[in-house]
mmCIF file of C-alpha atoms in Angstrom:
data_model
loop_
_atom_site.group_PDB
_atom_site.id
_atom_site.type_symbol
_atom_site.label_atom_id
_atom_site.label_comp_id
_atom_site.label_asym_id
_atom_site.label_seq_id
_atom_site.Cartn_x
_atom_site.Cartn_y
_atom_site.Cartn_z
ATOM 1 C CA MET K 581 20.515 -26.281 16.346
ATOM 2 C CA ILE K 582 23.053 -25.102 13.781
ATOM 3 C CA THR K 583 22.287 -25.736 10.112
ATOM 4 C CA ARG K 584 24.816 -25.261 7.335
ATOM 5 C CA ILE K 585 24.024 -25.085 3.619
ATOM 6 C CA VAL K 586 27.193 -25.698 1.613
ATOM 7 C CA ASN K 587 28.145 -25.510 -2.067
ATOM 8 C CA ALA K 588 25.451 -22.924 -2.798
ATOM 9 C CA THR K 589 25.213 -20.174 -5.402
ATOM 10 C CA VAL K 590 23.789 -17.261 -3.421
ATOM 11 C CA LEU K 591 21.389 -14.900 -5.180
ATOM 12 C CA ASP K 592 22.071 -11.435 -3.772
ATOM 13 C CA LEU K 593 19.129 -9.121 -4.429
ATOM 14 C CA ALA K 594 20.040 -6.518 -1.822
ATOM 15 C CA ALA K 595 22.870 -4.851 -3.739
ATOM 16 C CA ASP K 596 22.275 -2.215 -6.403
ATOM 17 C CA GLN K 597 23.155 -4.833 -8.990
ATOM 18 C CA THR K 598 21.838 -8.355 -8.492
ATOM 19 C CA THR K 599 24.601 -10.949 -8.392
ATOM 20 C CA LEU K 600 25.037 -14.702 -8.206
ATOM 21 C CA GLU K 601 27.850 -15.684 -5.839
ATOM 22 C CA PRO K 602 29.018 -19.291 -6.330
ATOM 23 C CA ASP K 603 30.731 -21.581 -3.854
ATOM 24 C CA ARG K 604 29.106 -20.094 -0.759
ATOM 25 C CA GLN K 605 27.895 -21.560 2.496
ATOM 26 C CA VAL K 606 25.254 -20.152 4.800
ATOM 27 C CA VAL K 607 25.184 -20.899 8.509
ATOM 28 C CA ILE K 608 21.902 -20.777 10.425
ATOM 29 C CA GLU K 609 21.469 -20.789 14.181
ATOM 30 C CA ASP K 610 17.929 -21.101 15.496
ATOM 31 C CA GLU K 611 15.831 -18.715 13.338
ATOM 32 C CA ALA K 612 18.586 -16.444 12.008
ATOM 33 C CA ILE K 613 21.405 -16.458 9.485
ATOM 34 C CA VAL K 614 24.689 -16.031 11.346
ATOM 35 C CA ALA K 615 27.217 -16.289 8.504
ATOM 36 C CA VAL K 616 27.482 -16.124 4.718
ATOM 37 C CA GLU K 617 30.954 -17.128 3.599
ATOM 38 C CA ARG K 618 32.979 -19.002 1.043
ATOM 39 C CA SER K 619 32.720 -22.755 1.262
ATOM 40 C CA GLY K 620 35.580 -24.452 2.992
ATOM 41 C CA THR K 621 34.959 -24.291 6.716
ATOM 42 C CA ALA K 622 34.498 -27.821 7.974
ATOM 43 C CA PRO K 623 31.185 -28.348 9.779
ATOM 44 C CA SER K 624 31.145 -29.755 13.270
ATOM 45 C CA ALA K 625 29.660 -33.145 14.004
ATOM 46 C CA GLU K 626 26.665 -31.534 15.703
ATOM 47 C CA GLU K 627 25.649 -29.457 12.686
ATOM 48 C CA ARG K 628 22.941 -30.384 10.227
ATOM 49 C CA VAL K 629 24.423 -29.993 6.740
ATOM 50 C CA PHE K 630 22.739 -29.677 3.355
ATOM 51 C CA ASP K 631 24.765 -29.780 0.150
ATOM 52 C CA ALA K 632 23.121 -27.505 -2.420
ATOM 53 C CA GLY K 633 25.205 -29.038 -5.188
ATOM 54 C CA GLY K 634 25.854 -25.651 -6.766
ATOM 55 C CA ARG K 635 22.158 -24.781 -6.932
ATOM 56 C CA VAL K 636 20.857 -21.264 -6.450
ATOM 57 C CA LEU K 637 20.115 -20.270 -2.855
ATOM 58 C CA MET K 638 17.667 -17.368 -2.723
ATOM 59 C CA PRO K 639 15.592 -15.557 -0.093
ATOM 60 C CA GLY K 640 12.137 -16.854 0.730
ATOM 61 C CA LEU K 641 9.365 -15.184 -1.246
ATOM 62 C CA ILE K 642 6.976 -12.510 0.029
ATOM 63 C CA ASP K 643 3.401 -12.165 -1.260
ATOM 64 C CA GLY K 644 2.271 -8.628 -0.532
ATOM 65 C CA HIS K 645 -1.480 -9.141 -0.956
ATOM 66 C CA VAL K 646 -3.283 -12.270 0.235
ATOM 67 C CA HIS K 647 -6.432 -13.211 2.127
ATOM 68 C CA VAL K 648 -5.630 -16.290 4.184
ATOM 69 C CA THR K 649 -9.177 -16.456 5.581
ATOM 70 C CA ALA K 650 -10.796 -16.354 2.117
ATOM 71 C CA TRP K 651 -11.283 -20.092 1.873
ATOM 72 C CA ASN K 652 -14.477 -19.469 -0.132
ATOM 73 C CA ALA K 653 -14.698 -17.152 -3.157
ATOM 74 C CA ASP K 654 -18.279 -16.415 -2.066
ATOM 75 C CA LEU K 655 -17.304 -13.855 0.552
ATOM 76 C CA LEU K 656 -20.699 -13.702 2.263
ATOM 77 C CA ALA K 657 -20.909 -17.483 2.611
ATOM 78 C CA GLY K 658 -17.366 -17.546 3.933
ATOM 79 C CA ALA K 659 -18.242 -14.943 6.544
ATOM 80 C CA GLU K 660 -21.143 -16.914 7.992
ATOM 81 C CA VAL K 661 -19.373 -20.071 9.169
ATOM 82 C CA ALA K 662 -18.047 -20.679 12.671
ATOM 83 C CA PRO K 663 -14.692 -18.981 13.367
ATOM 84 C CA SER K 664 -13.243 -22.347 14.398
ATOM 85 C CA TYR K 665 -14.088 -23.831 11.005
ATOM 86 C CA ALA K 666 -12.679 -20.816 9.172
ATOM 87 C CA ALA K 667 -9.436 -21.062 11.158
ATOM 88 C CA ILE K 668 -8.948 -24.677 10.140
ATOM 89 C CA ARG K 669 -9.559 -23.836 6.484
ATOM 90 C CA SER K 670 -7.146 -20.913 6.779
ATOM 91 C CA ALA K 671 -4.467 -23.212 8.166
ATOM 92 C CA GLY K 672 -4.659 -25.323 5.026
ATOM 93 C CA LEU K 673 -4.371 -22.273 2.787
ATOM 94 C CA MET K 674 -1.337 -20.997 4.687
ATOM 95 C CA ARG K 675 0.477 -24.317 4.558
ATOM 96 C CA ALA K 676 -0.019 -24.402 0.794
ATOM 97 C CA MET K 677 1.422 -20.887 0.504
ATOM 98 C CA LEU K 678 4.525 -21.994 2.375
ATOM 99 C CA ASP K 679 4.794 -25.061 0.137
ATOM 100 C CA ARG K 680 5.018 -22.665 -2.829
ATOM 101 C CA GLY K 681 7.996 -20.861 -1.339
ATOM 102 C CA PHE K 682 6.201 -17.903 0.235
ATOM 103 C CA THR K 683 7.778 -17.599 3.660
ATOM 104 C CA THR K 684 6.037 -14.280 4.406
ATOM 105 C CA VAL K 685 2.616 -12.986 3.353
ATOM 106 C CA ARG K 686 0.847 -9.688 3.978
ATOM 107 C CA ASP K 687 -2.854 -10.248 4.599
ATOM 108 C CA THR K 688 -4.928 -7.269 3.469
ATOM 109 C CA GLY K 689 -8.260 -8.213 4.971
ATOM 110 C CA GLY K 690 -9.463 -10.995 7.240
ATOM 111 C CA ALA K 691 -6.538 -12.392 9.221
ATOM 112 C CA ASP K 692 -6.090 -11.590 12.889
ATOM 113 C CA PHE K 693 -3.669 -11.933 15.776
ATOM 114 C CA GLY K 694 -4.794 -15.488 16.538
ATOM 115 C CA LEU K 695 -3.624 -16.865 13.203
ATOM 116 C CA ALA K 696 -0.402 -14.851 13.390
ATOM 117 C CA ARG K 697 0.277 -16.160 16.890
ATOM 118 C CA ALA K 698 -0.333 -19.756 15.821
ATOM 119 C CA ILE K 699 2.243 -19.309 13.054
ATOM 120 C CA ASP K 700 4.739 -17.545 15.336
ATOM 121 C CA GLU K 701 4.459 -20.335 17.908
ATOM 122 C CA HIS K 702 4.788 -23.009 15.190
ATOM 123 C CA ARG K 703 1.378 -24.447 16.098
ATOM 124 C CA ILE K 704 0.616 -24.707 12.391
ATOM 125 C CA PRO K 705 2.968 -24.555 9.411
ATOM 126 C CA GLY K 706 2.702 -21.432 7.326
ATOM 127 C CA PRO K 707 4.392 -18.234 6.234
ATOM 128 C CA ARG K 708 5.093 -15.348 8.569
ATOM 129 C CA LEU K 709 1.754 -13.514 8.673
ATOM 130 C CA ILE K 710 1.725 -9.719 8.433
ATOM 131 C CA PHE K 711 -1.917 -8.858 9.092
ATOM 132 C CA GLY K 712 -4.175 -5.826 9.113
ATOM 133 C CA GLY K 713 -7.349 -7.259 10.599
ATOM 134 C CA LYS K 714 -10.568 -6.539 8.742
ATOM 135 C CA ALA K 715 -10.499 -3.923 6.003
ATOM 136 C CA LEU K 716 -12.559 -0.750 6.508
ATOM 137 C CA SER K 717 -15.372 -0.044 4.056
ATOM 138 C CA GLN K 718 -18.259 2.337 3.701
ATOM 139 C CA THR K 719 -21.771 0.903 3.572
ATOM 140 C CA GLY K 720 -22.205 -0.654 0.143
ATOM 141 C CA GLY K 721 -18.471 -0.449 -0.503
ATOM 142 C CA HIS K 722 -16.032 -3.109 -1.570
ATOM 143 C CA GLY K 723 -15.694 -4.445 1.973
ATOM 144 C CA ASP K 724 -19.457 -4.773 2.509
ATOM 145 C CA ALA K 725 -20.248 -8.373 1.518
ATOM 146 C CA ARG K 726 -24.023 -8.010 1.961
ATOM 147 C CA SER K 727 -26.294 -8.344 -1.039
ATOM 148 C CA ALA K 728 -28.836 -5.617 -1.803
ATOM 149 C CA GLY K 729 -31.564 -7.652 -0.117
ATOM 150 C CA ARG K 730 -29.715 -8.372 3.104
ATOM 151 C CA GLN K 731 -30.420 -5.963 5.947
ATOM 152 C CA ALA K 732 -28.550 -7.369 8.933
ATOM 153 C CA ALA K 733 -24.975 -6.244 9.402
ATOM 154 C CA LEU K 734 -22.234 -8.827 9.708
ATOM 155 C CA ASP K 735 -21.175 -9.272 13.310
ATOM 156 C CA ASP K 736 -17.747 -7.988 14.298
ATOM 157 C CA CYS K 737 -16.591 -11.471 15.280
ATOM 158 C CA CYS K 738 -17.549 -13.075 11.974
ATOM 159 C CA ASN K 739 -15.037 -14.153 9.345
ATOM 160 C CA ALA K 740 -15.633 -11.369 6.827
ATOM 161 C CA LEU K 741 -12.649 -9.817 5.075
ATOM 162 C CA GLY K 742 -14.023 -6.337 5.714
ATOM 163 C CA GLN K 743 -16.194 -4.326 8.079
ATOM 164 C CA VAL K 744 -18.419 -1.307 7.629
ATOM 165 C CA ALA K 745 -17.361 1.992 9.198
ATOM 166 C CA ASP K 746 -19.274 5.113 8.114
ATOM 167 C CA GLY K 747 -18.267 8.635 9.083
ATOM 168 C CA VAL K 748 -15.124 10.050 10.611
ATOM 169 C CA ASP K 749 -15.911 9.013 14.181
ATOM 170 C CA GLU K 750 -16.672 5.433 13.178
ATOM 171 C CA VAL K 751 -13.503 5.221 11.083
ATOM 172 C CA TYR K 752 -11.496 6.462 14.070
ATOM 173 C CA ARG K 753 -13.078 3.895 16.377
ATOM 174 C CA THR K 754 -12.799 0.958 13.986
ATOM 175 C CA ALA K 755 -9.224 1.680 12.931
ATOM 176 C CA ARG K 756 -8.160 2.126 16.550
ATOM 177 C CA ASN K 757 -9.782 -1.169 17.429
ATOM 178 C CA GLU K 758 -7.806 -2.954 14.716
ATOM 179 C CA ILE K 759 -4.605 -1.397 16.052
ATOM 180 C CA ARG K 760 -5.612 -2.579 19.535
ATOM 181 C CA ARG K 761 -5.922 -6.100 18.146
ATOM 182 C CA GLY K 762 -2.421 -6.008 16.726
ATOM 183 C CA ALA K 763 -2.948 -4.888 13.127
ATOM 184 C CA GLN K 764 0.337 -4.051 11.415
ATOM 185 C CA HIS K 765 -1.399 -1.863 8.849
ATOM 186 C CA ILE K 766 -4.911 -0.555 8.200
ATOM 187 C CA LYS K 767 -6.651 -1.467 4.943
ATOM 188 C CA ILE K 768 -9.340 0.841 3.543
ATOM 189 C CA MET K 769 -11.469 0.684 0.422
ATOM 190 C CA LEU K 770 -10.867 3.803 -1.679
ATOM 191 C CA GLY K 771 -13.090 2.587 -4.505
ATOM 192 C CA GLY K 772 -15.233 -0.212 -5.866
ATOM 193 C CA GLY K 773 -14.104 -3.765 -6.486
ATOM 194 C CA VAL K 774 -14.675 -6.928 -8.477
ATOM 195 C CA ALA K 775 -15.899 -9.490 -5.925
ATOM 196 C CA SER K 776 -18.191 -7.149 -3.963
ATOM 197 C CA PRO K 777 -21.938 -7.441 -4.691
ATOM 198 C CA THR K 778 -23.350 -3.905 -4.853
ATOM 199 C CA ASP K 779 -20.705 -1.450 -6.087
ATOM 200 C CA LYS K 780 -19.025 -0.582 -9.386
ATOM 201 C CA VAL K 781 -15.289 -0.641 -10.034
ATOM 202 C CA SER K 782 -15.493 3.042 -10.973
ATOM 203 C CA ASP K 783 -17.049 4.097 -7.648
ATOM 204 C CA LEU K 784 -15.172 6.462 -5.363
ATOM 205 C CA GLN K 785 -15.551 5.328 -1.756
ATOM 206 C CA TYR K 786 -14.786 7.158 1.482
ATOM 207 C CA SER K 787 -14.618 10.910 1.810
ATOM 208 C CA PRO K 788 -11.309 12.755 2.191
ATOM 209 C CA GLU K 789 -12.129 13.269 5.868
ATOM 210 C CA GLU K 790 -12.699 9.551 6.444
ATOM 211 C CA ILE K 791 -9.493 8.609 4.614
ATOM 212 C CA SER K 792 -7.534 11.165 6.625
ATOM 213 C CA ALA K 793 -8.949 9.723 9.838
ATOM 214 C CA ALA K 794 -7.670 6.243 8.972
ATOM 215 C CA VAL K 795 -4.264 7.625 7.991
ATOM 216 C CA ARG K 796 -4.024 9.578 11.247
ATOM 217 C CA VAL K 797 -4.854 6.545 13.379
ATOM 218 C CA ALA K 798 -2.304 4.398 11.564
ATOM 219 C CA SER K 799 0.381 7.087 11.621
ATOM 220 C CA ASN K 800 -0.115 7.784 15.322
ATOM 221 C CA ALA K 801 0.530 4.099 15.997
ATOM 222 C CA GLY K 802 3.576 3.913 13.727
ATOM 223 C CA LYS K 803 1.629 1.983 11.089
ATOM 224 C CA TYR K 804 0.442 2.796 7.570
ATOM 225 C CA VAL K 805 -2.679 2.569 5.400
ATOM 226 C CA ALA K 806 -3.073 0.258 2.412
ATOM 227 C CA GLY K 807 -5.689 1.445 -0.062
ATOM 228 C CA HIS K 808 -7.791 -0.678 -2.408
ATOM 229 C CA ALA K 809 -8.200 1.357 -5.601
ATOM 230 C CA TYR K 810 -8.574 0.816 -9.338
ATOM 231 C CA THR K 811 -9.155 4.230 -10.894
ATOM 232 C CA THR K 812 -6.944 7.263 -11.314
ATOM 233 C CA GLU K 813 -9.275 9.323 -9.129
ATOM 234 C CA ALA K 814 -9.248 6.838 -6.253
ATOM 235 C CA VAL K 815 -5.479 6.385 -6.439
ATOM 236 C CA ARG K 816 -4.829 10.130 -6.506
ATOM 237 C CA LEU K 817 -7.096 10.793 -3.543
ATOM 238 C CA GLY K 818 -5.476 8.064 -1.469
ATOM 239 C CA LEU K 819 -1.899 9.072 -2.200
ATOM 240 C CA GLU K 820 -2.516 12.774 -1.612
ATOM 241 C CA LEU K 821 -3.982 11.962 1.807
ATOM 242 C CA GLY K 822 -1.125 9.714 2.933
ATOM 243 C CA VAL K 823 -2.055 6.164 1.898
ATOM 244 C CA ARG K 824 1.233 4.255 1.637
ATOM 245 C CA SER K 825 0.361 1.372 -0.695
ATOM 246 C CA ILE K 826 -2.072 1.154 -3.588
ATOM 247 C CA GLU K 827 -3.553 -2.288 -4.094
ATOM 248 C CA HIS K 828 -4.505 -3.223 -7.700
ATOM 249 C CA GLY K 829 -4.517 0.143 -9.528
ATOM 250 C CA ASN K 830 -5.401 -1.449 -12.872
ATOM 251 C CA LEU K 831 -7.235 1.574 -14.289
ATOM 252 C CA MET K 832 -4.910 4.343 -13.117
ATOM 253 C CA ASP K 833 -3.083 6.388 -15.744
ATOM 254 C CA PRO K 834 0.516 7.677 -15.652
ATOM 255 C CA SER K 835 -0.609 11.088 -14.418
ATOM 256 C CA VAL K 836 -0.537 9.749 -10.845
ATOM 257 C CA PHE K 837 2.829 8.015 -11.060
ATOM 258 C CA GLU K 838 4.725 11.048 -9.766
ATOM 259 C CA LEU K 839 2.592 10.947 -6.616
ATOM 260 C CA PHE K 840 4.064 7.553 -5.745
ATOM 261 C CA GLU K 841 7.537 9.073 -5.696
ATOM 262 C CA GLN K 842 6.442 12.227 -3.890
ATOM 263 C CA HIS K 843 4.806 10.244 -1.095
ATOM 264 C CA ASP K 844 7.264 7.309 -1.010
ATOM 265 C CA ALA K 845 4.379 4.963 -1.818
ATOM 266 C CA TYR K 846 4.255 1.404 -3.136
ATOM 267 C CA TYR K 847 2.245 -0.214 -5.920
ATOM 268 C CA VAL K 848 0.876 -3.747 -5.379
ATOM 269 C CA PRO K 849 -0.628 -5.204 -8.588
ATOM 270 C CA THR K 850 -2.453 -8.536 -8.342
ATOM 271 C CA LEU K 851 -2.644 -9.996 -11.848
ATOM 272 C CA SER K 852 -3.232 -13.641 -10.979
ATOM 273 C CA ALA K 853 -6.548 -12.855 -9.291
ATOM 274 C CA TYR K 854 -8.112 -11.505 -12.488
ATOM 275 C CA ASP K 855 -6.576 -14.212 -14.636
ATOM 276 C CA ALA K 856 -7.976 -16.930 -12.371
ATOM 277 C CA MET K 857 -11.412 -15.310 -12.080
ATOM 278 C CA ALA K 858 -11.651 -14.950 -15.858
ATOM 279 C CA ALA K 859 -10.829 -18.633 -16.304
ATOM 280 C CA ALA K 860 -12.806 -20.200 -13.452
ATOM 281 C CA GLY K 861 -14.715 -17.511 -11.565
ATOM 282 C CA ALA K 862 -18.143 -18.909 -12.380
ATOM 283 C CA GLU K 863 -17.095 -22.348 -11.156
ATOM 284 C CA VAL K 864 -16.208 -21.004 -7.711
ATOM 285 C CA GLY K 865 -19.420 -19.042 -7.243
ATOM 286 C CA LEU K 866 -18.739 -15.563 -8.595
ATOM 287 C CA SER K 867 -21.814 -13.878 -10.044
ATOM 288 C CA ALA K 868 -22.288 -12.669 -13.601
ATOM 289 C CA GLU K 869 -21.921 -9.114 -12.291
ATOM 290 C CA ASN K 870 -18.614 -10.000 -10.629
ATOM 291 C CA LEU K 871 -17.322 -11.499 -13.860
ATOM 292 C CA GLU K 872 -18.402 -8.458 -15.864
ATOM 293 C CA LYS K 873 -16.449 -6.236 -13.491
ATOM 294 C CA ASN K 874 -13.461 -8.547 -13.786
ATOM 295 C CA GLN K 875 -13.443 -8.060 -17.556
ATOM 296 C CA ILE K 876 -13.089 -4.315 -17.022
ATOM 297 C CA VAL K 877 -9.835 -4.694 -15.096
ATOM 298 C CA VAL K 878 -8.212 -7.900 -16.366
ATOM 299 C CA GLU K 879 -6.649 -6.567 -19.563
ATOM 300 C CA ALA K 880 -5.759 -3.176 -18.111
ATOM 301 C CA GLY K 881 -3.711 -4.716 -15.319
ATOM 302 C CA LEU K 882 -0.799 -5.838 -17.471
ATOM 303 C CA ARG K 883 -0.610 -2.536 -19.354
ATOM 304 C CA THR K 884 -0.592 -0.542 -16.132
ATOM 305 C CA LEU K 885 2.092 -2.747 -14.598
ATOM 306 C CA GLU K 886 4.266 -2.273 -17.673
ATOM 307 C CA ALA K 887 3.889 1.509 -17.508
ATOM 308 C CA ALA K 888 4.537 1.557 -13.753
ATOM 309 C CA ASP K 889 7.657 -0.564 -14.155
ATOM 310 C CA ARG K 890 9.019 1.759 -16.833
ATOM 311 C CA ALA K 891 8.301 4.750 -14.608
ATOM 312 C CA GLY K 892 10.326 3.241 -11.772
ATOM 313 C CA LEU K 893 7.539 2.801 -9.219
ATOM 314 C CA LYS K 894 8.292 0.654 -6.181
ATOM 315 C CA ILE K 895 6.353 -2.465 -7.132
ATOM 316 C CA VAL K 896 5.452 -5.313 -4.771
ATOM 317 C CA LEU K 897 4.285 -8.763 -5.815
ATOM 318 C CA GLY K 898 0.708 -9.561 -4.767
ATOM 319 C CA THR K 899 -1.916 -12.120 -5.779
ATOM 320 C CA ASP K 900 -5.284 -11.490 -4.025
ATOM 321 C CA LEU K 901 -6.742 -14.900 -4.866
ATOM 322 C CA LEU K 902 -9.942 -16.202 -3.285
ATOM 323 C CA GLY K 903 -11.100 -19.673 -2.336
ATOM 324 C CA SER K 904 -9.877 -22.593 -4.417
ATOM 325 C CA LEU K 905 -8.350 -20.132 -6.894
ATOM 326 C CA GLN K 906 -5.469 -19.695 -4.444
ATOM 327 C CA VAL K 907 -3.765 -22.700 -6.040
ATOM 328 C CA HIS K 908 -2.793 -20.282 -8.851
ATOM 329 C CA GLN K 909 -0.668 -18.093 -6.558
ATOM 330 C CA SER K 910 2.615 -18.944 -8.270
ATOM 331 C CA LYS K 911 1.243 -18.074 -11.710
ATOM 332 C CA GLU K 912 1.868 -14.430 -10.813
ATOM 333 C CA PHE K 913 5.475 -14.970 -11.912
ATOM 334 C CA LEU K 914 4.383 -16.087 -15.391
ATOM 335 C CA LEU K 915 1.993 -13.185 -15.850
ATOM 336 C CA ARG K 916 4.477 -10.530 -14.784
ATOM 337 C CA ARG K 917 7.301 -11.794 -16.975
ATOM 338 C CA GLU K 918 5.337 -10.545 -19.983
ATOM 339 C CA VAL K 919 6.221 -6.964 -19.026
ATOM 340 C CA GLN K 920 8.897 -7.118 -16.308
ATOM 341 C CA SER K 921 12.418 -8.454 -16.106
ATOM 342 C CA ALA K 922 13.137 -11.453 -13.921
ATOM 343 C CA GLU K 923 15.253 -9.262 -11.661
ATOM 344 C CA ALA K 924 12.420 -6.769 -11.160
ATOM 345 C CA ILE K 925 9.969 -9.540 -10.334
ATOM 346 C CA LEU K 926 12.367 -11.130 -7.857
ATOM 347 C CA ARG K 927 12.937 -7.809 -6.113
ATOM 348 C CA SER K 928 9.177 -7.223 -5.936
ATOM 349 C CA ALA K 929 8.823 -10.531 -4.073
ATOM 350 C CA THR K 930 11.790 -9.954 -1.760
ATOM 351 C CA THR K 931 13.553 -6.656 -1.039
ATOM 352 C CA VAL K 932 10.842 -4.220 -2.147
ATOM 353 C CA ALA K 933 8.103 -6.158 -0.367
ATOM 354 C CA ALA K 934 10.263 -6.247 2.760
ATOM 355 C CA GLU K 935 10.579 -2.451 2.653
ATOM 356 C CA LEU K 936 6.810 -2.029 2.446
ATOM 357 C CA ILE K 937 6.215 -4.084 5.580
ATOM 358 C CA GLY K 938 9.101 -2.491 7.466
ATOM 359 C CA GLN K 939 11.290 -5.609 7.442
ATOM 360 C CA GLN K 940 14.152 -4.465 5.221
ATOM 361 C CA GLY K 941 17.391 -6.129 6.237
ATOM 362 C CA ASN K 942 15.507 -8.928 7.981
ATOM 363 C CA LEU K 943 13.440 -10.368 5.124
ATOM 364 C CA GLY K 944 14.144 -10.746 1.421
ATOM 365 C CA VAL K 945 17.920 -10.933 1.902
ATOM 366 C CA ILE K 946 20.609 -13.495 2.650
ATOM 367 C CA ALA K 947 22.859 -11.791 5.174
ATOM 368 C CA PRO K 948 24.055 -12.247 8.763
ATOM 369 C CA GLY K 949 21.310 -11.251 11.169
ATOM 370 C CA ALA K 950 18.497 -11.778 8.679
ATOM 371 C CA SER K 951 15.710 -14.272 9.219
ATOM 372 C CA ALA K 952 16.569 -17.732 7.909
ATOM 373 C CA ASP K 953 13.888 -17.825 5.201
ATOM 374 C CA LEU K 954 15.605 -19.589 2.320
ATOM 375 C CA LEU K 955 14.941 -21.510 -0.881
ATOM 376 C CA VAL K 956 17.327 -23.764 -2.764
ATOM 377 C CA VAL K 957 15.998 -24.031 -6.308
ATOM 378 C CA ASP K 958 16.777 -26.091 -9.379
ATOM 379 C CA GLY K 959 17.626 -23.618 -12.119
ATOM 380 C CA ASN K 960 18.453 -19.934 -12.259
ATOM 381 C CA PRO K 961 15.429 -17.668 -11.663
ATOM 382 C CA LEU K 962 17.292 -14.736 -13.227
ATOM 383 C CA GLU K 963 17.294 -16.662 -16.495
ATOM 384 C CA ASP K 964 13.929 -18.388 -16.053
ATOM 385 C CA ILE K 965 11.583 -16.744 -13.558
ATOM 386 C CA GLY K 966 8.966 -19.276 -14.642
ATOM 387 C CA LEU K 967 10.596 -21.974 -12.550
ATOM 388 C CA LEU K 968 9.042 -20.341 -9.472
ATOM 389 C CA ALA K 969 5.625 -20.989 -11.003
ATOM 390 C CA ASP K 970 6.226 -24.726 -10.547
ATOM 391 C CA PRO K 971 7.427 -24.965 -6.940
ATOM 392 C CA THR K 972 6.878 -28.704 -6.584
ATOM 393 C CA ARG K 973 9.582 -29.241 -9.193
ATOM 394 C CA SER K 974 11.864 -26.288 -8.587
ATOM 395 C CA ILE K 975 12.180 -26.084 -4.783
ATOM 396 C CA ALA K 976 14.818 -28.505 -3.537
ATOM 397 C CA LEU K 977 15.038 -27.106 -0.003
ATOM 398 C CA LEU K 978 12.775 -24.684 1.861
ATOM 399 C CA ILE K 979 13.701 -23.269 5.242
ATOM 400 C CA SER K 980 11.306 -20.978 7.103
ATOM 401 C CA ARG K 981 12.574 -19.204 10.223
ATOM 402 C CA GLY K 982 15.370 -21.731 10.487
ATOM 403 C CA ARG K 983 13.063 -24.742 10.278
ATOM 404 C CA VAL K 984 13.222 -27.150 7.360
ATOM 405 C CA HIS K 985 9.828 -27.353 5.683
ATOM 406 C CA THR K 986 10.729 -29.028 2.373
ATOM 407 C CA ASP K 987 13.794 -31.193 1.826
ATOM 408 C CA HIS K 988 14.568 -32.858 -1.484
ATOM 409 C CA LEU K 989 18.315 -32.633 -0.974
ATOM 410 C CA THR K 990 20.444 -35.368 0.502
ATOM 411 C CA SER K 991 21.657 -34.468 3.985
ATOM 412 C CA ALA K 992 25.436 -34.731 4.106
#
């Protein structure tokens, strides 16, 4: 099937300077873009044609930090249901992400090859799923969902976002097992977190030897390590030992910014998670201790993002929402516009995110040979990035891997 989008204004984010190119048409064959050219070529009778009416045509969005299996904000409760039930709940979450314009997501704890395969085979609608399996955590770390009174370990086949691996040998074994199961990156907990039950945000977690073991396993397989970290100390340790992306980083200071450049690393802030937990965390089951920890990081996140943006760090859009709070995914655009330009935010959700996951040239761009992940939107996101926060109104056409998912245009 050949699809042609005509009379489009193409948003080019791949060039050094972002441009809007009017009067363009994009030709799609199967799952790929085959041509981007000036309007004028007459379509054949067999082609499916959409007239964009001069609207902006932009690449599909990439969310660099999600948990598609976190259907419940109570992580322990979510881990104890049947895998079949969790998969069905995950399918609903993924479809909603695609509805919002996210045609690719990077899952940083929980998703596996089964969900990715179901998406790839079009068994269920959803964004392309870049997954890392279960995150690695020390006992009592951010990936250990057990309360202080629970003794039994969570089984390996359960639906937890993380798994416990203590000591160098266990980190080697667990990381290798995730690679065996198709993980495209390895996630480790470098420090404490908000939603975990028994640690503090300020905690340092994993020894240098354990971190190095995870990095070695990932590197040997041509993959990379993503590191959960809030504090300067945790961020510095991770970057110095080869961690490629820092997730969150709210409490880090500018003294570590140069390490990002030295190690070609990426920064993935997740502002909407803290905003949503502050507003409705208690309603979705977060404890008083969780909410206290959230207060520590919520205000610092915006300040750190502003400083990182000014310093020129490679910043990726992420959200990290749990349970029913995932409906606030698109609010990330509103939060970031307080300290970032619309162009910077758009790049963080397209070209920069694509670089992090090793898909530059294929994702986040509108060019021949790239994946046909496309949005036609009402309005100009360079002038009003907030329009992406209201996808039900702003998305006129959504194509994912060449397949039409949302169509509010009139087929010509």
